[in-house]
Amino acid sequence: MSGRAGEHPCDNGRVRDGPSERGAGLTSLRRYTWWTVPGTTVCLLALFYGDWILDGDVPLWARVPVAAALVADVVASAVLLGRWLTPTPDAEVPLPKGWLVATIAATTVLAALPLARRDYGLWAVAPAVTVAICATYLPPSRRRHLLIGAALLATLPGAAVSLTTGDGELPYATLFPAGLLLFTVWMVLGPLWAWNLAGRLDRARRLEAELAVKDERLRFAADLHDIQGHHLQVIALKSELAARLVEVDPTRAAEEMREVRQLSAEALRDTRAVVRGYRRTTLEDEIANATRVLAAVGIDARTTLLPAAAAPELTPTARHLLGLVMREATTNVLRHSQARHTEVDYRVTDGTARLKVGNDGVDGLPATDGDGTGLHSLGERLRAADGELRWHRDGDRFEIEASLPTDATDTVPPHPANGPVTR
């Protein structure tokens, strides 16, 4: 447990709510901790030393400096503990040196004068409080060393006085101060540990909410990429084809441009559906779309479906993920290959759906090193659903193979909005 920086909780004499605490359930805990730790500490000092100051048997020369030191120690202790109990504990804060010097000086007076009168039950109260306050500002490893060293040192002053005066109270003078110190530390650090833990849990809650928003943005970006990337690639290819045909075959060019118009309308409709959160890519739609698009650019697309792509045992998630694989494979063929033939093989065996897409257009292109970001991100999504995505090159052939349980759950995380694989 360590100190934290932030707005001082007792500005203008009031414990004020931090902005992150409103509605988080921490306000009551912080107020309770404030009154428990600084309040109890101040009461402890005032109760023990107040009775000693009012004792008529104690000479005036001893009571006056103790009274002054008590006021200084109470103020310094309250400030030091208040600095630690901040509304938004987000950063480390050093132990204020000025207030530390003040509390050490006051503690010295509060310990020395009662010890000089052999009051073994009182002299260790102020040092115990000071040690506890200092411990709150230290990390666990250094705090442990401080407490062990302070407990051992607390046995020495009383023992020395008892041995010197021969009053026969050596066990009490030796052990009671050490026990009092450990009890005081436990009383102070316990509520502060609970407060620190609650603050960390609240920060984790806020971080979880922020991550949920970012995940949703990534999901939207991924879905938008899946739609726009594919549609725009097909539109570009068909527009290029129409430009080439406009002089030699105006009728065919007009037909291609009508399809471009239709694709543009589909892209706009799908984009609006993504914004509304309704659209979901499906395998059967992507296989049908791939066959039509590849045929339009002169690629022979052969499909083998065992059983039909609309197999009822597939969950929506399985259909969606395999549809994304089919779309990515089709986009790769259009953008990065010189393919003349493409084979699509889909089948369901033993509760596993397998999709294989191959083409013969690698010849003459740079060898793939498997660094395609689109396939890598899809592979991560399939692995999250207990599936697998592999791709390899064999001569002039490039093949993508995906496998996925038919009962894949709907908890697949979104993938980054990366572009298609570059081969």
XYZ file of C-alpha atoms in Angstrom:
423
model
C 0.000 0.000 0.000
C 1.443 3.300 -1.027
C 0.528 6.948 -1.073
C -1.462 8.525 -3.883
C -1.583 12.012 -5.334
C -4.692 13.986 -6.018
C -6.928 16.656 -4.585
C -6.562 17.050 -0.858
C -9.623 15.443 0.773
C -9.873 17.879 3.645
C -9.632 21.212 1.807
C -11.567 23.904 3.689
C -12.031 21.445 6.549
C -14.381 19.198 4.571
C -14.013 15.736 3.110
C -15.027 16.243 -0.533
C -16.103 13.692 -3.098
C -13.805 12.933 -6.011
C -15.407 12.917 -9.469
C -14.707 9.204 -9.950
C -16.382 8.349 -6.638
C -19.800 9.805 -7.382
C -21.993 6.848 -8.174
C -19.136 4.362 -7.605
C -20.034 3.506 -4.011
C -16.739 4.800 -2.594
C -17.922 7.998 -0.937
C -19.247 6.311 2.195
C -16.168 4.106 2.465
C -13.843 7.089 2.147
C -15.739 9.050 4.784
C -15.693 6.049 7.094
C -11.955 5.593 6.514
C -11.327 9.277 7.113
C -13.101 9.283 10.462
C -11.695 5.893 11.434
C -7.997 6.474 10.766
C -7.160 10.165 11.272
C -10.058 10.577 13.713
C -9.087 7.591 15.854
C -5.419 8.557 15.738
C -6.145 12.070 16.974
C -8.448 10.738 19.707
C -5.814 8.215 20.786
C -3.142 10.890 21.159
C -5.485 13.329 22.902
C -6.877 10.691 25.274
C -3.560 9.296 26.474
C -1.536 12.486 26.642
C -4.449 14.673 27.753
C -4.839 12.620 30.910
C -1.099 12.915 31.565
C -1.123 16.697 30.999
C -4.025 17.145 33.455
C -2.347 14.987 36.100
C -1.464 17.274 39.017
C 1.344 14.970 40.113
C 3.265 15.772 36.916
C 5.379 18.933 37.283
C 4.403 21.944 35.237
C 7.769 22.057 33.426
C 6.912 18.680 31.905
C 3.224 19.260 31.177
C 3.646 22.528 29.200
C 6.065 21.203 26.524
C 4.033 17.980 26.255
C 0.846 19.997 25.681
C 2.524 22.047 22.946
C 4.017 18.937 21.357
C 0.614 17.201 21.493
C -1.049 20.000 19.516
C 1.727 19.923 16.908
C 1.630 16.133 16.635
C -2.154 16.010 16.280
C -2.124 18.568 13.449
C 0.825 16.962 11.654
C -0.665 13.452 11.949
C -4.043 14.572 10.601
C -2.409 16.330 7.637
C -0.126 13.398 6.777
C -2.974 10.884 6.878
C -5.250 13.281 4.991
C -2.688 13.660 2.214
C -2.777 9.906 1.732
C -6.572 9.618 1.736
C -7.127 11.338 -1.602
C -10.373 11.082 -3.614
C -8.649 9.818 -6.775
C -5.685 7.634 -5.763
C -3.961 7.441 -9.146
C -0.296 8.205 -8.514
C 2.449 7.917 -5.957
C 2.879 10.857 -3.584
C 6.033 11.411 -1.524
C 5.952 11.805 2.215
C 5.769 15.579 2.903
C 9.122 16.357 4.500
C 8.052 19.487 6.363
C 5.179 17.796 8.139
C 7.352 14.725 8.741
C 9.971 16.834 10.512
C 7.235 18.481 12.607
C 5.725 15.182 13.719
C 9.139 13.677 14.504
C 10.069 16.692 16.653
C 6.751 16.555 18.493
C 7.040 12.792 18.909
C 10.474 13.165 20.456
C 9.068 15.454 23.156
C 6.006 13.218 23.723
C 8.261 10.193 24.159
C 11.162 11.648 26.153
C 9.316 13.390 28.996
C 6.957 10.497 29.929
C 9.886 8.070 29.655
C 11.929 10.270 31.997
C 9.153 9.763 34.572
C 9.151 5.979 33.879
C 5.682 6.003 32.327
C 6.299 2.864 30.222
C 2.689 2.663 29.040
C 2.586 6.190 27.579
C 5.917 7.108 26.077
C 5.556 4.737 23.055
C 2.108 5.986 21.950
C 3.342 8.937 19.849
C 6.262 6.996 18.277
C 3.861 4.155 17.383
C 1.531 6.597 15.600
C 4.443 8.217 13.749
C 5.784 4.850 12.591
C 2.317 3.831 11.377
C 1.922 7.063 9.407
C 5.338 6.719 7.788
C 4.533 3.092 6.888
C 1.487 4.163 4.870
C 3.748 6.047 2.438
C 6.177 3.161 1.876
C 5.947 0.230 -0.555
C 5.371 -3.195 1.092
C 9.024 -4.303 1.084
C 10.356 -1.133 2.721
C 7.372 -0.973 5.081
C 8.156 -4.443 6.384
C 11.725 -3.444 7.190
C 10.526 -0.279 8.950
C 8.064 -2.153 11.158
C 10.520 -4.883 12.138
C 13.234 -2.348 12.951
C 10.839 -0.088 14.885
C 9.467 -3.000 16.932
C 12.977 -4.076 17.914
C 14.046 -0.528 18.774
C 10.902 0.017 20.854
C 12.151 -2.542 23.386
C 15.367 -0.634 24.146
C 14.446 2.750 25.744
C 12.145 1.339 28.415
C 14.525 -1.526 29.134
C 17.435 0.907 29.536
C 15.498 3.149 31.944
C 14.224 0.173 33.956
C 17.691 -1.332 34.289
C 19.195 2.020 35.215
C 16.638 2.781 37.922
C 16.246 -0.818 39.075
C 12.460 -0.491 39.435
C 11.842 -4.182 38.705
C 9.530 -3.539 35.714
C 11.923 -4.767 33.017
C 9.518 -7.195 31.224
C 6.733 -4.596 31.062
C 9.096 -1.771 30.076
C 10.613 -3.963 27.331
C 7.633 -5.733 25.734
C 4.694 -3.348 26.121
C 6.064 -0.571 23.846
C 6.765 -3.078 21.052
C 3.283 -4.592 21.375
C 1.683 -1.142 21.435
C 3.556 -0.170 18.272
C 2.418 -3.273 16.366
C -1.185 -2.832 17.511
C -1.223 0.832 16.453
C 0.241 -0.011 13.055
C -2.400 -2.702 12.549
C -5.163 -0.286 13.574
C -3.974 2.380 11.104
C -2.938 0.238 8.131
C -5.975 -2.070 8.177
C -8.613 0.497 7.106
C -6.140 2.181 4.754
C -5.456 -1.156 3.048
C -9.211 -1.660 2.570
C -9.530 1.857 1.123
C -6.598 1.324 -1.237
C -8.032 -2.000 -2.416
C -11.447 -0.430 -3.033
C -9.815 2.347 -5.056
C -7.911 -0.153 -7.192
C -11.093 -2.139 -7.815
C -12.888 1.039 -8.837
C -10.103 1.929 -11.266
C -10.297 -1.596 -12.680
C -14.054 -1.160 -13.126
C -13.571 2.108 -14.994
C -10.818 0.548 -17.123
C -13.112 -2.371 -17.965
C -15.778 0.065 -19.147
C -13.254 1.905 -21.313
C -12.021 -1.375 -22.826
C -15.604 -2.399 -23.588
C -16.056 0.822 -25.563
C -12.792 0.253 -27.435
C -13.735 -3.366 -28.196
C -17.030 -2.204 -29.644
C -15.204 0.332 -31.807
C -12.858 -2.394 -33.049
C -15.831 -4.634 -33.800
C -17.475 -1.884 -35.801
C -14.229 -1.101 -37.649
C -13.746 -4.796 -38.465
C -17.286 -5.198 -39.780
C -16.988 -1.991 -41.807
C -13.696 -3.213 -43.289
C -15.216 -6.580 -44.155
C -17.988 -4.890 -46.104
C -16.354 -1.867 -47.679
C -13.048 -3.517 -48.568
C -14.705 -6.304 -50.540
C -17.351 -4.174 -52.249
C -14.896 -1.463 -53.246
C -12.445 -3.985 -54.680
C -15.143 -5.594 -56.848
C -16.429 -2.161 -57.920
C -12.913 -1.109 -58.924
C -12.355 -4.273 -60.967
C -15.717 -4.055 -62.724
C -15.191 -0.366 -63.460
C -11.800 -1.150 -64.988
C -13.343 -3.941 -67.054
C -16.123 -1.640 -68.248
C -13.571 0.981 -69.284
C -11.785 -1.593 -71.428
C -15.024 -2.838 -73.023
C -16.653 0.529 -73.706
C -15.241 0.734 -77.239
C -15.173 -2.939 -78.274
C -18.372 -4.122 -76.582
C -20.557 -1.233 -75.375
C -23.406 -3.566 -74.429
C -21.166 -5.629 -72.132
C -19.645 -2.417 -70.700
C -23.112 -1.083 -69.908
C -23.971 -4.354 -68.202
C -20.831 -4.154 -66.091
C -21.658 -0.586 -65.085
C -25.182 -1.646 -64.100
C -23.586 -4.232 -61.828
C -21.290 -1.528 -60.449
C -24.332 0.541 -59.653
C -25.985 -2.454 -57.993
C -22.846 -3.193 -55.970
C -22.660 0.431 -54.865
C -26.245 0.264 -53.646
C -25.492 -2.984 -51.807
C -22.411 -1.448 -50.200
C -24.456 1.516 -49.013
C -27.198 -0.755 -47.661
C -24.711 -3.009 -45.889
C -22.906 -0.027 -44.394
C -26.163 1.292 -42.979
C -26.915 -2.178 -41.614
C -23.550 -2.261 -39.851
C -24.268 1.113 -38.275
C -27.563 -0.254 -36.996
C -25.826 -3.454 -35.850
C -28.009 -5.804 -37.907
C -25.772 -7.116 -40.672
C -23.797 -10.344 -40.305
C -21.717 -12.029 -43.016
C -22.831 -15.606 -43.804
C -21.006 -18.400 -45.589
C -23.788 -19.255 -48.063
C -24.072 -15.618 -49.176
C -20.312 -15.281 -49.626
C -19.964 -18.506 -51.644
C -22.739 -17.421 -53.990
C -21.280 -13.922 -54.268
C -17.755 -15.248 -54.894
C -18.913 -17.532 -57.697
C -20.712 -14.660 -59.408
C -17.878 -12.142 -59.024
C -15.099 -14.516 -60.098
C -17.061 -15.592 -63.147
C -17.554 -11.937 -64.085
C -13.778 -11.406 -64.344
C -13.201 -14.608 -66.292
C -12.104 -16.938 -63.480
C -13.507 -20.465 -63.507
C -14.890 -20.983 -59.994
C -15.785 -24.558 -59.084
C -17.578 -25.315 -55.832
C -18.025 -28.557 -53.925
C -20.581 -28.415 -51.100
C -20.972 -31.515 -48.892
C -23.566 -31.051 -47.498
C -25.132 -27.824 -48.711
C -23.613 -24.619 -47.375
C -26.823 -23.886 -45.494
C -26.267 -26.875 -43.211
C -28.663 -26.365 -40.290
C -26.148 -27.528 -37.686
C -23.954 -24.458 -38.161
C -24.341 -21.731 -35.550
C -24.596 -18.081 -36.674
C -21.050 -17.522 -35.434
C -19.677 -20.400 -37.518
C -21.480 -19.112 -40.604
C -20.216 -15.592 -39.953
C -16.561 -16.584 -39.482
C -16.458 -18.943 -42.455
C -18.170 -16.247 -44.500
C -15.370 -13.849 -43.571
C -12.784 -16.437 -44.662
C -14.585 -16.896 -47.991
C -14.725 -13.121 -48.491
C -11.036 -12.657 -47.652
C -10.028 -15.484 -49.991
C -12.116 -14.026 -52.845
C -10.674 -10.543 -52.327
C -7.140 -11.993 -52.407
C -7.823 -13.764 -55.678
C -9.146 -10.553 -57.230
C -6.372 -8.303 -55.978
C -3.228 -10.394 -55.825
C -3.372 -13.280 -58.296
C -3.441 -14.131 -61.980
C -5.784 -17.043 -61.344
C -7.659 -18.853 -64.088
C -9.252 -21.464 -61.874
C -10.497 -21.351 -58.314
C -11.799 -24.275 -56.262
C -14.090 -23.904 -53.249
C -14.597 -27.029 -51.150
C -16.962 -26.939 -48.169
C -18.036 -29.918 -46.101
C -19.147 -30.816 -42.578
C -17.689 -33.987 -41.009
C -17.761 -35.162 -37.381
C -19.107 -31.869 -36.072
C -16.451 -29.784 -37.847
C -17.055 -27.468 -40.784
C -14.147 -27.288 -43.233
C -13.737 -24.673 -45.946
C -10.926 -24.856 -48.501
C -10.303 -22.208 -51.177
C -7.490 -22.626 -53.717
C -6.353 -20.878 -56.883
C -3.657 -21.309 -59.524
C -2.594 -17.686 -59.867
C 0.620 -17.511 -57.825
C 3.025 -18.158 -60.682
C 5.175 -15.108 -61.440
C 4.289 -13.350 -58.126
C 6.651 -12.909 -55.178
C 6.647 -15.851 -52.791
C 4.400 -15.403 -49.812
C 5.938 -15.286 -46.369
C 2.638 -15.692 -44.580
C 2.614 -12.194 -43.162
C -0.792 -11.232 -44.467
C -2.497 -9.207 -41.807
C -6.019 -10.043 -42.973
C -5.494 -13.807 -42.718
C -3.602 -13.466 -39.452
C -6.455 -11.539 -37.833
C -9.003 -14.050 -39.146
C -6.832 -16.846 -37.775
C -6.959 -15.258 -34.330
C -10.746 -15.080 -34.498
C -11.061 -18.726 -35.536
C -8.676 -19.861 -32.791
C -10.763 -17.927 -30.256
C -13.727 -20.064 -31.386
C -11.665 -23.334 -31.149
C -11.108 -23.345 -34.907
C -8.065 -23.070 -37.144
C -7.012 -21.182 -40.272
C -4.059 -22.282 -42.421
C -2.684 -21.164 -45.768
C 0.225 -22.348 -47.914
C 1.755 -22.117 -51.381
C 2.638 -25.118 -53.515
C 4.159 -24.168 -56.845
C 1.677 -21.925 -58.614
C -1.138 -22.757 -56.186
C -2.188 -20.864 -53.094
C -4.659 -22.508 -50.747
C -6.522 -21.330 -47.655
C -8.125 -23.885 -45.349
C -10.400 -23.087 -42.402
C -11.894 -25.494 -39.877
C -14.407 -24.614 -37.184
C -16.708 -26.523 -34.823
C -20.296 -26.364 -36.011
C -21.354 -25.271 -32.529
C -18.909 -22.332 -32.298
C -20.107 -19.853 -29.672
C -21.008 -16.219 -30.194
C -18.178 -14.916 -27.992
C -15.579 -14.460 -30.717
C -13.609 -11.227 -30.121
C -13.363 -8.618 -32.859
C -10.331 -8.505 -35.096
C -8.439 -5.356 -36.063
C -9.596 -3.637 -39.173
C -6.699 -4.750 -41.335
C -6.519 -4.929 -45.070
C -6.474 -8.076 -47.197
C -3.458 -10.329 -47.286
C -0.626 -9.316 -49.594
C 0.931 -12.142 -51.494
